Coordinates of C-alpha atoms in Angstrom, one line a residue:
M1 CA -55.9 -7.1 27.0
T2 CA -53.0 -9.5 25.3
F3 CA -53.3 -12.1 24.1
T4 CA -49.7 -13.0 23.6
T5 CA -49.2 -17.0 22.9
S6 CA -52.4 -16.6 20.4
A7 CA -52.8 -18.0 16.6
I8 CA -53.2 -14.0 16.3
D9 CA -50.3 -12.9 17.6
D10 CA -48.1 -14.8 15.9
L11 CA -49.3 -14.1 13.1
I12 CA -49.1 -10.2 13.3
K13 CA -45.6 -11.0 14.7
S14 CA -44.3 -13.1 11.1
K15 CA -46.6 -10.9 8.5
N16 CA -47.2 -7.2 7.6
P17 CA -49.8 -6.4 5.6
F18 CA -48.5 -2.6 5.7
A19 CA -44.5 -2.7 5.5
G20 CA -42.8 -2.9 1.3
H21 CA -46.5 -2.5 0.7
I22 CA -46.7 1.7 -0.1
V23 CA -45.8 2.2 -3.4
V24 CA -48.1 1.1 -6.4
R25 CA -47.2 -0.8 -8.3
P26 CA -47.7 -1.6 -12.3
S27 CA -48.6 -5.1 -11.3
Q28 CA -51.2 -4.3 -9.0
I29 CA -52.6 -1.7 -11.6
W30 CA -53.4 -5.1 -13.8
G31 CA -53.8 -7.9 -11.5
K32 CA -54.3 -7.8 -7.3
S33 CA -54.5 -4.3 -6.2
F34 CA -54.2 -2.9 -3.0
P35 CA -57.4 -2.8 -0.3
D36 CA -59.5 0.2 -1.9
V37 CA -61.7 2.3 0.3
S38 CA -63.7 3.6 -3.1
S39 CA -65.3 7.1 -0.9
I40 CA -61.3 8.4 -0.9
N41 CA -61.2 11.1 -3.3
A42 CA -64.3 10.0 -5.0
H43 CA -64.9 12.9 -6.9
A44 CA -62.0 12.0 -9.2
S45 CA -62.4 8.4 -9.9
N46 CA -66.3 9.8 -10.6
A47 CA -65.0 12.7 -13.1
V48 CA -63.1 10.4 -14.5
F49 CA -66.2 7.1 -14.8
D50 CA -69.0 10.0 -15.5
A51 CA -66.7 10.8 -18.8
V52 CA -66.7 7.4 -20.0
E53 CA -70.2 7.2 -19.7
K54 CA -70.8 10.8 -21.9
V55 CA -68.7 9.5 -24.6
R56 CA -70.2 6.1 -24.9
Q57 CA -74.0 8.4 -24.9
G58 CA -71.8 10.4 -27.8
Q59 CA -72.5 13.5 -25.7
R60 CA -68.9 13.4 -26.2
E61 CA -66.5 12.2 -28.4
T62 CA -63.1 12.2 -26.2
V63 CA -62.3 14.0 -23.2
G64 CA -58.8 14.9 -21.0
I65 CA -58.5 14.7 -17.4
T66 CA -55.6 15.5 -15.4
I67 CA -55.2 14.6 -11.8
T68 CA -52.8 16.1 -9.8
A69 CA -51.3 15.6 -6.1
E70 CA -48.7 15.5 -4.0
K71 CA -46.0 12.2 -3.9
G72 CA -48.4 9.7 -1.8
V73 CA -51.8 11.3 -1.7
G74 CA -52.7 8.8 -4.3
K75 CA -52.7 9.0 -7.5
S76 CA -51.7 5.5 -8.8
H77 CA -54.7 4.6 -6.6
I78 CA -56.9 6.5 -8.2
I79 CA -55.9 4.7 -11.6
S80 CA -56.6 1.1 -10.4
R81 CA -59.8 2.1 -8.9
I82 CA -59.9 3.2 -12.4
R83 CA -59.3 -0.1 -14.0
H84 CA -60.7 -2.3 -11.8
R85 CA -64.4 -0.7 -12.1
F86 CA -64.1 -1.8 -15.7
L87 CA -62.6 -4.7 -15.1
V88 CA -65.6 -5.6 -13.5
N89 CA -68.7 -3.9 -15.6
G90 CA -66.7 -4.0 -19.1
G91 CA -67.2 -1.5 -21.6
S92 CA -64.3 -0.4 -21.0
L93 CA -61.1 -0.8 -22.6
F94 CA -57.8 0.4 -20.1
V95 CA -54.4 1.2 -21.3
Y96 CA -51.5 2.4 -19.2
M97 CA -47.7 3.9 -19.5
S98 CA -45.7 5.0 -16.5
K99 CA -42.8 4.6 -17.5
Y100 CA -40.8 6.1 -20.0
D101 CA -37.7 5.1 -21.3
N102 CA -37.2 7.1 -23.9
L103 CA -38.9 10.2 -25.1
N104 CA -36.9 10.7 -28.1
Q105 CA -38.6 7.5 -29.2
I106 CA -42.2 8.1 -26.9
K107 CA -44.5 7.3 -29.7
S108 CA -43.1 3.9 -30.6
Q109 CA -42.7 3.1 -27.0
F110 CA -46.6 4.3 -26.5
L111 CA -47.0 2.3 -29.5
Q112 CA -45.7 -0.6 -27.1
T113 CA -47.7 0.5 -23.9
V114 CA -50.4 0.4 -25.6
A115 CA -50.3 -3.2 -27.5
S116 CA -48.5 -4.2 -23.9
S117 CA -52.0 -3.0 -22.8
L118 CA -54.2 -5.0 -24.3
R119 CA -52.9 -7.8 -23.0
A120 CA -53.8 -7.6 -20.3
I121 CA -57.1 -9.5 -19.0
G122 CA -60.3 -7.7 -19.3
S123 CA -63.8 -8.5 -18.3
Q124 CA -64.3 -11.3 -19.9
K125 CA -61.5 -13.1 -18.7
V126 CA -59.6 -13.2 -21.7
M127 CA -57.1 -10.5 -23.0
Q128 CA -58.4 -6.9 -24.4
W129 CA -57.4 -8.1 -27.5
Q130 CA -59.0 -10.5 -28.7
E131 CA -62.5 -9.6 -26.4
I132 CA -61.8 -7.2 -30.0
A133 CA -61.0 -9.2 -32.3
A134 CA -64.4 -11.8 -31.7
E135 CA -66.2 -8.4 -31.9
L136 CA -64.2 -8.0 -35.5
I137 CA -65.5 -11.8 -36.7
N138 CA -69.1 -11.7 -34.6
E139 CA -70.2 -7.9 -36.1
V140 CA -69.0 -9.2 -40.6
Q141 CA -70.9 -13.0 -39.5
K142 CA -73.1 -11.5 -38.0
W143 CA -72.1 -14.5 -35.2
N144 CA -72.7 -14.1 -31.4
Y145 CA -69.7 -16.3 -30.1
S146 CA -67.3 -15.5 -26.8
P147 CA -63.5 -14.9 -27.2
Q148 CA -63.8 -18.3 -25.3
Q149 CA -65.5 -20.3 -28.4
Y150 CA -63.0 -18.9 -30.3
I151 CA -60.2 -19.5 -29.0
S152 CA -61.1 -23.0 -28.2
S153 CA -63.1 -24.7 -30.3
I154 CA -64.1 -22.6 -33.3
Y155 CA -60.6 -21.6 -34.8
P156 CA -58.9 -25.2 -34.0
S157 CA -62.0 -26.5 -36.6
L158 CA -61.1 -23.0 -39.6
F159 CA -57.5 -24.5 -39.3
Q160 CA -58.4 -27.8 -39.8
K161 CA -60.6 -26.9 -42.7
Y162 CA -58.8 -23.9 -44.6
S163 CA -55.6 -23.5 -43.0
T164 CA -54.1 -19.7 -42.6
K165 CA -56.1 -18.6 -44.8
F166 CA -59.2 -18.3 -43.6
V167 CA -57.9 -15.5 -41.2
D168 CA -56.5 -13.8 -44.8
K169 CA -61.0 -13.6 -45.1
L170 CA -62.2 -12.9 -42.8
T171 CA -59.8 -10.3 -43.2
E172 CA -60.8 -9.7 -46.4
L173 CA -64.4 -9.5 -44.6
V174 CA -63.7 -6.8 -41.8
L175 CA -62.1 -4.6 -44.5
Q176 CA -65.6 -4.7 -46.8
N177 CA -66.7 -4.0 -43.5
K178 CA -64.7 -0.9 -42.3
P179 CA -63.6 1.4 -45.5
E180 CA -61.7 3.8 -43.6
I181 CA -58.7 1.5 -41.8
T182 CA -56.2 2.0 -44.1
N183 CA -53.6 -1.0 -42.9
P184 CA -55.4 -4.1 -43.2
Y185 CA -52.5 -6.1 -41.5
L186 CA -53.5 -4.5 -37.9
V187 CA -57.3 -6.0 -38.6
K188 CA -55.1 -9.3 -39.9
A189 CA -52.6 -9.4 -36.8
I190 CA -55.5 -8.7 -34.4
L191 CA -57.6 -11.5 -35.7
W192 CA -54.4 -13.6 -35.6
T193 CA -54.3 -13.2 -31.4
L194 CA -57.6 -15.6 -31.0
S195 CA -55.2 -18.6 -32.4
S196 CA -53.4 -19.4 -29.7
T197 CA -50.8 -21.4 -31.6
H198 CA -50.3 -17.4 -32.8
C199 CA -50.9 -15.2 -30.3
T200 CA -47.8 -14.5 -29.0
Y201 CA -46.6 -13.4 -31.7
A202 CA -49.3 -11.5 -33.1
N203 CA -49.2 -9.3 -29.7
Y204 CA -45.4 -8.6 -30.8
W205 CA -46.2 -7.8 -34.0
L206 CA -48.8 -5.3 -33.3
S207 CA -46.2 -3.8 -30.6
G208 CA -44.0 -2.7 -33.4
L209 CA -41.1 -5.3 -33.2
E210 CA -39.6 -6.9 -35.7
L211 CA -40.8 -11.1 -36.8
T212 CA -38.4 -13.7 -38.0
Q213 CA -38.9 -14.0 -41.7
A214 CA -40.4 -17.5 -40.6
Q215 CA -43.3 -16.0 -38.9
A216 CA -44.5 -12.7 -40.7
E217 CA -44.2 -14.9 -43.8
A218 CA -46.5 -17.6 -41.7
M219 CA -48.6 -15.4 -40.6
G220 CA -49.0 -12.8 -44.1
L221 CA -47.3 -9.8 -42.1
P222 CA -45.0 -7.3 -42.9
N223 CA -42.0 -6.9 -40.7
P224 CA -42.0 -2.4 -40.2
K225 CA -38.3 -1.0 -41.0
T226 CA -36.7 0.0 -38.4
E227 CA -36.0 3.5 -39.6
D228 CA -39.8 4.1 -40.3
R229 CA -40.8 2.6 -36.4
E230 CA -41.0 5.3 -34.9
A231 CA -42.6 8.2 -37.5
E232 CA -45.8 5.4 -38.3
A233 CA -46.0 4.2 -34.1
L234 CA -48.1 7.1 -33.4
T235 CA -50.8 5.9 -36.9
T236 CA -50.1 2.6 -36.5
V237 CA -52.1 4.3 -32.2
R238 CA -54.7 5.6 -33.5
Q239 CA -55.9 3.2 -36.5
I240 CA -56.2 0.5 -32.9
I241 CA -58.0 2.8 -30.6
D242 CA -59.7 4.1 -33.1
I243 CA -61.0 0.0 -34.0
I244 CA -61.2 -0.5 -30.3
S245 CA -63.6 2.4 -29.8
D246 CA -66.0 1.0 -32.6
Y247 CA -66.4 -1.6 -29.7
R248 CA -65.4 -0.1 -26.5
I249 CA -64.6 3.4 -24.7
P250 CA -60.8 2.8 -24.1
V251 CA -59.2 5.1 -21.6
I252 CA -55.4 5.9 -22.0
C253 CA -54.1 7.0 -18.2
F254 CA -51.0 8.5 -18.0
D255 CA -49.1 8.4 -14.4
E256 CA -46.2 9.1 -12.7
L257 CA -44.8 12.2 -15.2
D258 CA -42.9 13.9 -12.6
T259 CA -39.7 12.4 -14.0
L260 CA -37.3 15.4 -14.8
E261 CA -35.0 12.7 -17.7
V262 CA -35.5 15.2 -20.9
D263 CA -35.4 14.5 -24.8
D264 CA -33.0 15.3 -27.2
N265 CA -34.6 18.7 -27.6
G266 CA -34.9 20.2 -23.6
F267 CA -38.5 19.2 -23.0
L268 CA -39.1 16.5 -19.5
A269 CA -41.1 13.1 -20.3
S270 CA -44.6 15.8 -18.2
Q271 CA -44.2 18.3 -21.4
V272 CA -43.7 15.1 -24.3
I273 CA -46.5 13.1 -23.1
A274 CA -48.7 16.3 -22.4
S275 CA -48.0 17.0 -26.7
L276 CA -48.6 13.1 -27.7
A277 CA -52.1 13.3 -25.4
K278 CA -53.1 16.9 -26.9
D279 CA -52.6 14.8 -30.7
L280 CA -54.7 12.2 -29.1
Y281 CA -57.6 13.7 -28.5
N282 CA -57.7 15.8 -32.2
S283 CA -56.7 13.0 -33.8
L284 CA -59.2 9.7 -31.9
K285 CA -62.5 9.2 -32.8
G286 CA -63.6 9.1 -28.8
G287 CA -62.5 8.3 -25.2
V288 CA -60.7 9.2 -21.9
L289 CA -57.5 10.5 -21.9
V290 CA -55.9 10.8 -18.0
L291 CA -52.9 12.8 -16.8
T292 CA -51.1 12.7 -13.5
M293 CA -48.7 14.8 -12.1
Y294 CA -47.3 16.8 -9.1
P295 CA -48.7 20.4 -9.0
E296 CA -45.9 21.8 -9.8
T297 CA -45.4 19.4 -12.8
W298 CA -49.1 21.3 -14.1
E299 CA -47.9 25.0 -12.8
K300 CA -44.0 25.0 -14.0
H301 CA -44.3 22.6 -17.0
I302 CA -47.5 22.3 -18.4
N303 CA -48.1 26.0 -18.6
A304 CA -44.0 26.3 -19.6
L305 CA -45.2 25.2 -22.5
P306 CA -45.2 26.5 -26.7
Q307 CA -49.2 26.5 -27.4
A308 CA -49.6 26.2 -23.4
H309 CA -52.9 27.2 -24.1
A310 CA -54.0 25.2 -27.2
V311 CA -51.9 21.7 -24.8
I312 CA -54.3 22.2 -21.3
D313 CA -57.8 22.9 -23.0
R314 CA -56.9 18.5 -24.2
L315 CA -55.8 18.1 -20.9
V316 CA -58.9 19.5 -18.5
S317 CA -62.3 19.1 -18.5
E318 CA -64.9 22.7 -18.6
Q319 CA -66.6 20.8 -16.1
H320 CA -64.2 21.8 -13.7
N321 CA -63.0 24.9 -14.4
R322 CA -59.9 24.5 -17.1
R323 CA -58.2 23.4 -13.5
P324 CA -56.7 19.6 -12.6
I325 CA -58.8 17.3 -10.4
E326 CA -57.0 18.6 -7.0
L327 CA -56.5 15.3 -4.5
R328 CA -57.4 15.9 -1.0
H329 CA -55.1 14.3 2.3
L330 CA -57.0 11.9 4.7
N331 CA -59.4 13.0 7.3
S332 CA -60.1 11.3 10.3
D333 CA -62.9 9.4 8.6
D334 CA -61.0 8.8 5.7
I335 CA -57.8 7.2 7.8
V336 CA -60.3 4.9 9.9
A337 CA -61.5 3.5 6.8
L338 CA -58.5 3.1 5.6
V339 CA -57.5 0.5 7.9
R340 CA -60.4 -0.7 9.0
Q341 CA -60.1 -1.5 5.1
W342 CA -56.6 -2.8 5.3
L343 CA -57.0 -5.1 7.4
Q344 CA -60.6 -6.8 7.3
E345 CA -58.7 -8.2 4.3
F346 CA -55.8 -9.1 5.6
Y347 CA -57.0 -11.3 9.0
E348 CA -59.7 -12.5 6.0
E349 CA -57.2 -13.6 4.0
N350 CA -55.2 -15.5 6.9
Q351 CA -58.3 -17.1 7.9
Q352 CA -58.1 -15.0 11.5
T353 CA -60.9 -13.2 13.2
P354 CA -59.4 -10.4 15.6
P355 CA -60.1 -8.8 19.0
H356 CA -61.8 -5.1 17.1
S357 CA -61.4 -4.3 13.4
F358 CA -58.4 -2.1 14.3
Y359 CA -56.4 -5.2 16.3
P360 CA -53.5 -3.7 17.0
F361 CA -54.2 -0.3 16.8
N362 CA -56.2 2.0 18.6
E363 CA -59.0 3.7 16.8
T364 CA -58.5 7.0 18.9
K365 CA -54.9 7.2 17.6
L366 CA -55.7 6.7 14.4
R367 CA -58.3 9.4 14.0
E368 CA -55.6 11.4 15.9
L369 CA -53.3 11.0 12.6
G370 CA -56.0 12.7 10.5
R371 CA -55.1 15.8 12.8
S372 CA -52.5 16.9 10.3
K373 CA -54.1 15.9 7.2
P374 CA -51.1 13.4 5.7
T375 CA -50.7 11.2 2.7
V376 CA -51.9 7.3 1.9
R377 CA -48.1 6.7 2.0
S378 CA -47.7 8.7 5.1
V379 CA -50.8 6.5 7.0
L380 CA -49.4 3.3 5.5
N381 CA -45.9 3.8 6.8
W382 CA -46.9 4.7 9.5
C383 CA -49.1 1.4 10.8
A384 CA -46.0 -0.9 9.1
E385 CA -44.0 0.5 12.0
N386 CA -46.3 -0.4 14.3
F387 CA -48.4 -3.0 13.5
V388 CA -46.7 -4.7 16.6
I389 CA -48.7 -6.2 19.9
D390 CA -45.7 -5.0 22.2
T391 CA -42.3 -2.7 22.0
V392 CA -39.4 -5.8 21.7
S393 CA -41.2 -6.8 18.7
P394 CA -37.5 -7.2 16.9
P395 CA -37.2 -4.7 14.6
I396 CA -39.0 -4.2 11.2
N397 CA -36.2 -4.8 7.9
L398 CA -38.0 -2.5 5.5
V399 CA -35.6 -3.4 2.6
K400 CA -36.7 -7.2 3.2
L401 CA -40.3 -6.5 3.4
C402 CA -39.2 -3.9 0.1
F403 CA -38.1 -7.3 -2.0
Q404 CA -40.4 -10.0 -0.9
S405 CA -43.5 -7.0 -2.1
E406 CA -41.6 -6.5 -5.7
L407 CA -40.4 -10.0 -5.6
A408 CA -44.2 -11.3 -6.2
N409 CA -45.1 -9.0 -8.1
V410 CA -41.5 -10.4 -10.9
E411 CA -43.4 -13.6 -10.5
A412 CA -47.0 -12.9 -11.4
S413 CA -45.8 -11.1 -15.1
I414 CA -42.4 -12.5 -16.0
D415 CA -43.2 -13.5 -18.9
S416 CA -43.8 -9.5 -19.9
L417 CA -40.4 -8.6 -18.2
L418 CA -38.3 -11.6 -20.0
E419 CA -39.5 -9.2 -22.5
N420 CA -38.7 -6.1 -21.5
E421 CA -34.7 -5.7 -22.7
K422 CA -34.7 -2.5 -20.4
E423 CA -35.8 -3.7 -17.2
I424 CA -33.3 -6.3 -17.2
S425 CA -29.9 -4.4 -18.1
S426 CA -30.7 -2.1 -15.5
A427 CA -31.1 -4.9 -13.0
L428 CA -28.2 -6.4 -14.3
W429 CA -27.0 -3.0 -14.6
L430 CA -27.5 -2.4 -10.7
A431 CA -25.9 -5.8 -9.3
F432 CA -22.5 -5.2 -11.2
N433 CA -22.7 -1.6 -9.4
T434 CA -22.9 -3.2 -5.8
L435 CA -19.6 -5.5 -7.6
V436 CA -17.1 -2.9 -7.7
G437 CA -14.5 -3.3 -5.9
E438 CA -15.2 -6.9 -5.3
T439 CA -13.8 -9.9 -7.4
V440 CA -15.3 -12.1 -9.0
E441 CA -14.7 -15.5 -11.2
K442 CA -11.5 -13.9 -11.4
V443 CA -12.2 -10.2 -11.9
K444 CA -11.5 -8.0 -10.2
I445 CA -14.7 -5.1 -11.6
E446 CA -13.3 -1.7 -11.2
N447 CA -16.5 0.7 -12.6
I448 CA -19.5 0.1 -14.8
Q449 CA -19.8 2.4 -17.7
E450 CA -22.3 3.6 -20.4
V451 CA -21.3 3.1 -23.8
K452 CA -20.7 5.9 -26.0
A453 CA -23.0 5.4 -29.2
S454 CA -24.5 8.7 -31.2
G455 CA -27.1 8.3 -34.2
S456 CA -27.9 4.6 -35.6
D457 CA -25.2 2.7 -33.2
Q458 CA -27.2 3.8 -29.6
G459 CA -29.9 1.7 -28.0
Y460 CA -27.4 -0.9 -28.8
I461 CA -24.4 -1.9 -26.0
D462 CA -26.0 -2.2 -23.0
F463 CA -23.1 -0.7 -20.5
R464 CA -19.4 -2.1 -20.1
I465 CA -17.7 -4.1 -17.4
V466 CA -14.1 -2.5 -16.6
G467 CA -11.6 -5.1 -14.4
N468 CA -8.8 -6.6 -13.8
N469 CA -6.7 -2.5 -14.0
G470 CA -8.6 -2.1 -17.4
K471 CA -7.5 -5.0 -19.5
L472 CA -10.9 -6.6 -19.2
K473 CA -13.7 -4.8 -20.6
I474 CA -16.7 -6.8 -21.4
G475 CA -19.9 -4.4 -23.5
V476 CA -22.7 -6.8 -22.2
D477 CA -25.7 -6.9 -24.7
V478 CA -29.6 -7.9 -23.5
L479 CA -31.5 -8.9 -26.3
Q480 CA -34.5 -10.4 -27.0
Q481 CA -36.0 -8.9 -30.1
S482 CA -37.1 -11.5 -32.9
G483 CA -36.9 -10.1 -36.2
G484 CA -33.0 -11.2 -37.7
T485 CA -32.2 -7.5 -39.0
Y486 CA -32.3 -6.3 -35.2
V487 CA -30.8 -8.9 -34.5
T488 CA -28.2 -8.6 -36.6
A489 CA -27.1 -5.0 -36.2
A490 CA -27.3 -5.5 -32.5
L491 CA -24.5 -8.6 -33.0
G492 CA -22.9 -5.6 -35.8
K493 CA -21.9 -3.4 -32.7
L494 CA -20.9 -6.2 -30.0
I495 CA -18.6 -7.7 -32.6
D496 CA -16.7 -4.5 -32.7
Y497 CA -13.6 -4.0 -30.3
R498 CA -12.7 -1.4 -31.6
K499 CA -15.5 1.2 -31.7
F500 CA -16.6 0.4 -28.4
D501 CA -13.6 -0.2 -26.1
L502 CA -14.2 -3.7 -25.8
T503 CA -12.0 -6.6 -24.7
R504 CA -15.0 -9.0 -25.4
G505 CA -19.4 -8.9 -26.0
C506 CA -21.2 -10.4 -24.2
L507 CA -24.6 -11.6 -25.6
V508 CA -27.5 -12.4 -22.7
R509 CA -30.6 -13.8 -24.7
S510 CA -33.3 -16.4 -23.5
K511 CA -34.4 -17.7 -27.3
K512 CA -32.9 -19.2 -29.8
I513 CA -31.5 -17.1 -33.3
N514 CA -33.3 -17.8 -36.3
P515 CA -31.0 -20.1 -39.0
G516 CA -32.8 -18.0 -41.6
A517 CA -31.2 -14.8 -40.5
K518 CA -27.0 -15.9 -41.9
L519 CA -25.3 -12.4 -41.0
A520 CA -27.0 -13.0 -38.1
K521 CA -25.5 -16.8 -37.8
D522 CA -22.0 -15.2 -39.4
R523 CA -21.7 -12.6 -36.6
L524 CA -22.6 -14.5 -33.7
K525 CA -19.7 -17.2 -35.2
I526 CA -17.3 -14.4 -35.1
L527 CA -18.3 -13.4 -31.4
L528 CA -18.3 -16.8 -30.6
K529 CA -15.0 -17.9 -31.8
E530 CA -13.0 -15.6 -33.8
K531 CA -13.4 -12.8 -31.1
G532 CA -13.9 -14.6 -27.2
G533 CA -16.9 -13.2 -26.8
E534 CA -19.9 -14.8 -24.9
W535 CA -23.4 -16.0 -25.5
V536 CA -25.2 -15.7 -22.2
L537 CA -28.0 -18.5 -21.4
L538 CA -30.9 -15.6 -19.4
Q539 CA -33.5 -17.9 -17.1
A540 CA -36.2 -16.4 -15.1
K541 CA -34.9 -18.1 -11.7
D542 CA -31.5 -16.2 -11.9
I543 CA -33.0 -13.0 -13.8
K544 CA -36.0 -12.0 -11.0
P545 CA -34.5 -11.5 -7.8
L546 CA -32.5 -9.4 -9.3
L547 CA -35.5 -8.0 -10.9
A548 CA -37.0 -7.1 -7.5
I549 CA -34.3 -5.9 -6.1
S550 CA -34.1 -3.4 -9.2
S551 CA -37.7 -2.3 -8.9
V552 CA -37.1 -1.6 -5.1
Y553 CA -33.7 0.7 -5.9
D554 CA -36.1 2.4 -8.2
N555 CA -39.2 2.9 -6.1
C556 CA -36.5 4.2 -2.9
E557 CA -38.2 7.7 -2.4
S558 CA -41.3 6.6 -2.7
Y559 CA -40.5 3.1 0.1
Q560 CA -38.2 5.8 2.1
I561 CA -35.9 4.0 2.0
T562 CA -31.8 5.0 1.1
Q563 CA -29.9 3.2 -2.2
Q564 CA -27.0 2.7 0.2
E565 CA -29.5 0.3 2.3
I566 CA -30.5 -1.1 -0.5
F567 CA -27.1 -2.0 -1.5
D568 CA -25.9 -2.9 1.8
Y569 CA -29.0 -5.9 1.6
I570 CA -27.8 -7.0 -2.3
K571 CA -24.3 -7.6 0.3
E572 CA -25.5 -9.0 2.6
N573 CA -27.6 -11.6 0.8
K574 CA -25.6 -12.4 -1.6
L575 CA -28.2 -11.4 -4.0
A576 CA -25.2 -10.3 -7.0
I577 CA -22.3 -12.3 -6.0
N578 CA -24.1 -15.6 -5.9
N579 CA -26.2 -15.1 -8.5
P580 CA -25.4 -17.8 -11.9
L581 CA -26.3 -15.6 -14.6
I582 CA -23.6 -12.7 -12.3
R583 CA -21.1 -15.2 -11.8
E584 CA -21.6 -16.6 -16.0
I585 CA -21.4 -13.0 -17.7
L586 CA -18.2 -12.5 -15.5
S587 CA -16.9 -16.2 -15.9
D588 CA -14.3 -16.9 -19.1
P589 CA -16.3 -18.0 -22.2
S590 CA -17.1 -21.3 -23.5
G591 CA -17.2 -20.4 -27.4
Q592 CA -20.8 -22.0 -27.5
E593 CA -24.2 -21.6 -27.4
P594 CA -25.0 -22.2 -24.7
D595 CA -28.3 -25.2 -24.5
N596 CA -31.9 -24.8 -23.0
L597 CA -32.6 -21.8 -24.9
T598 CA -36.3 -21.1 -25.9
D599 CA -37.4 -22.0 -29.6
D600 CA -38.5 -18.6 -30.9
E601 CA -39.3 -20.2 -34.3
L602 CA -44.0 -20.8 -35.2
P603 CA -44.7 -24.5 -35.2
M604 CA -46.2 -24.8 -37.7
R605 CA -48.9 -27.3 -36.3
I606 CA -52.7 -26.8 -36.5
P607 CA -54.6 -27.6 -33.6
Q608 CA -56.4 -30.6 -33.8
T609 CA -59.2 -29.5 -31.0
V610 CA -62.5 -29.5 -32.7
T611 CA -65.9 -28.9 -31.1
D612 CA -68.6 -30.9 -33.1
S613 CA -71.8 -28.3 -32.5
I614 CA -69.3 -25.9 -34.3
D615 CA -67.8 -28.7 -37.7
N616 CA -70.3 -27.0 -40.1
I617 CA -69.0 -23.3 -39.9
E618 CA -68.4 -21.5 -43.1
V619 CA -66.7 -18.8 -43.7
D620 CA -67.7 -17.8 -46.7

């Protein structure tokens, strides 16, 4: 039967729920996920839930679980299922890591991942950090307030009575109750997360990053020394997780371990993380560690580690014969259940009732797909390509659909992405590479080069744009960190044109530089006034499309599209050449600081929202 004029067929022509949605992104792990059929590979997710329960009951302290499957079978879907179960049921705190940008500083990166994960909303509809902060206070004060009560009423009242000194007093009380904590500042920073004024800065400090001097002094937190960050990071992580484990079961997931990048010692990401997981297993009071990888990664790389048996014994459970848990390909029943679930959510969201549960597909055809035991990804790809009501439907522009999907993910997490210098730099690098051979703002772009540096010079200037027959060499540095020491160091590299073979330095930043950071301000003046450099304002509206298409590029293999198709899409839609941020980097420098910079100084005001019912609270 044909429904060519119906609203539901018009919907199918305008929207494809499968296209561009075959790769599980971190934002889906944390936020709204793909439709999930809990029976598919339930043996893997149930193993994690059972392990959490054993730790909760005291039957086990720490459990390691490794899940293996080929590409597209559903490893990240399992992790998403685990996260969303905990989000509903509570009782656990979830940490997720899937990017390994700097294997040589993996401990610092893991600390940042832990802090970022605990910023995510937990089962009580507040940050996971704030859940723990409330537990710390309730325990020592014998109170029973919710995190929301602390945030909206109790903290403002205590501010009014005691200014910031009440956080010092609460920290002292917690430390008396927990003498095993050797870093008192961790407790203080966690308690600061309940203050709406200070929460962002507390999160930043807990990530191991440097605050401005004014922020650090106002909150009573010492700034970490840059040279000590990697050495101290794992100790900090252990203490954070030990504090958490007094109240929740920490579940730490390492995903996407099959990258072929290596550290300076020649170890792959899977090997570096396996060794890190072994160290965590040995040192934590309790928790569950989950790793996902290809079977080949397990067999070839994990088994090749020095002291492999010691690592393997901690990454797999004796319940599974000390072997990884293998995911299974889909059968006919799985496929029918999966497609039915996706379509049900699609039609409900669009307030439509289809002629039958699988419309516009045929259930018999779906069951035939199961004969080949396909992957989840291949089934979703098939659905994307065949989600049509007739043979004359226009061809799918897969890059466009993937871009739109990733753009929605970027929109949902733009606040955290604006702090991620690595992601922003990668997005700019991709955009400029699509412009090689073009002339933009009087610059004929010839090459985009990595800036080679060693030792303390590494990690500052992101890349060099070479143009105009080699006469112009722009060094680009995305710099969003706050601490005066780091900003000073970064600007010092950016003005050293001779050392780094530059003719112009370009700072990309959205925040003001602390006026008290005198040396940083001096170097900024040299950059803008003496060296002919530029400070380009980083704005969310400009970087969003570049971040989205960069994410498509990073996942092109999973999306089954080519890099050339992505380059073509960028050029056809002028995502790079018409982007204001790209053009401003290439344009003649103004020699001025940009307008509309965000103020990165801590607003030292006392909140005035006070609830009468807690006016008599005393911190005693």
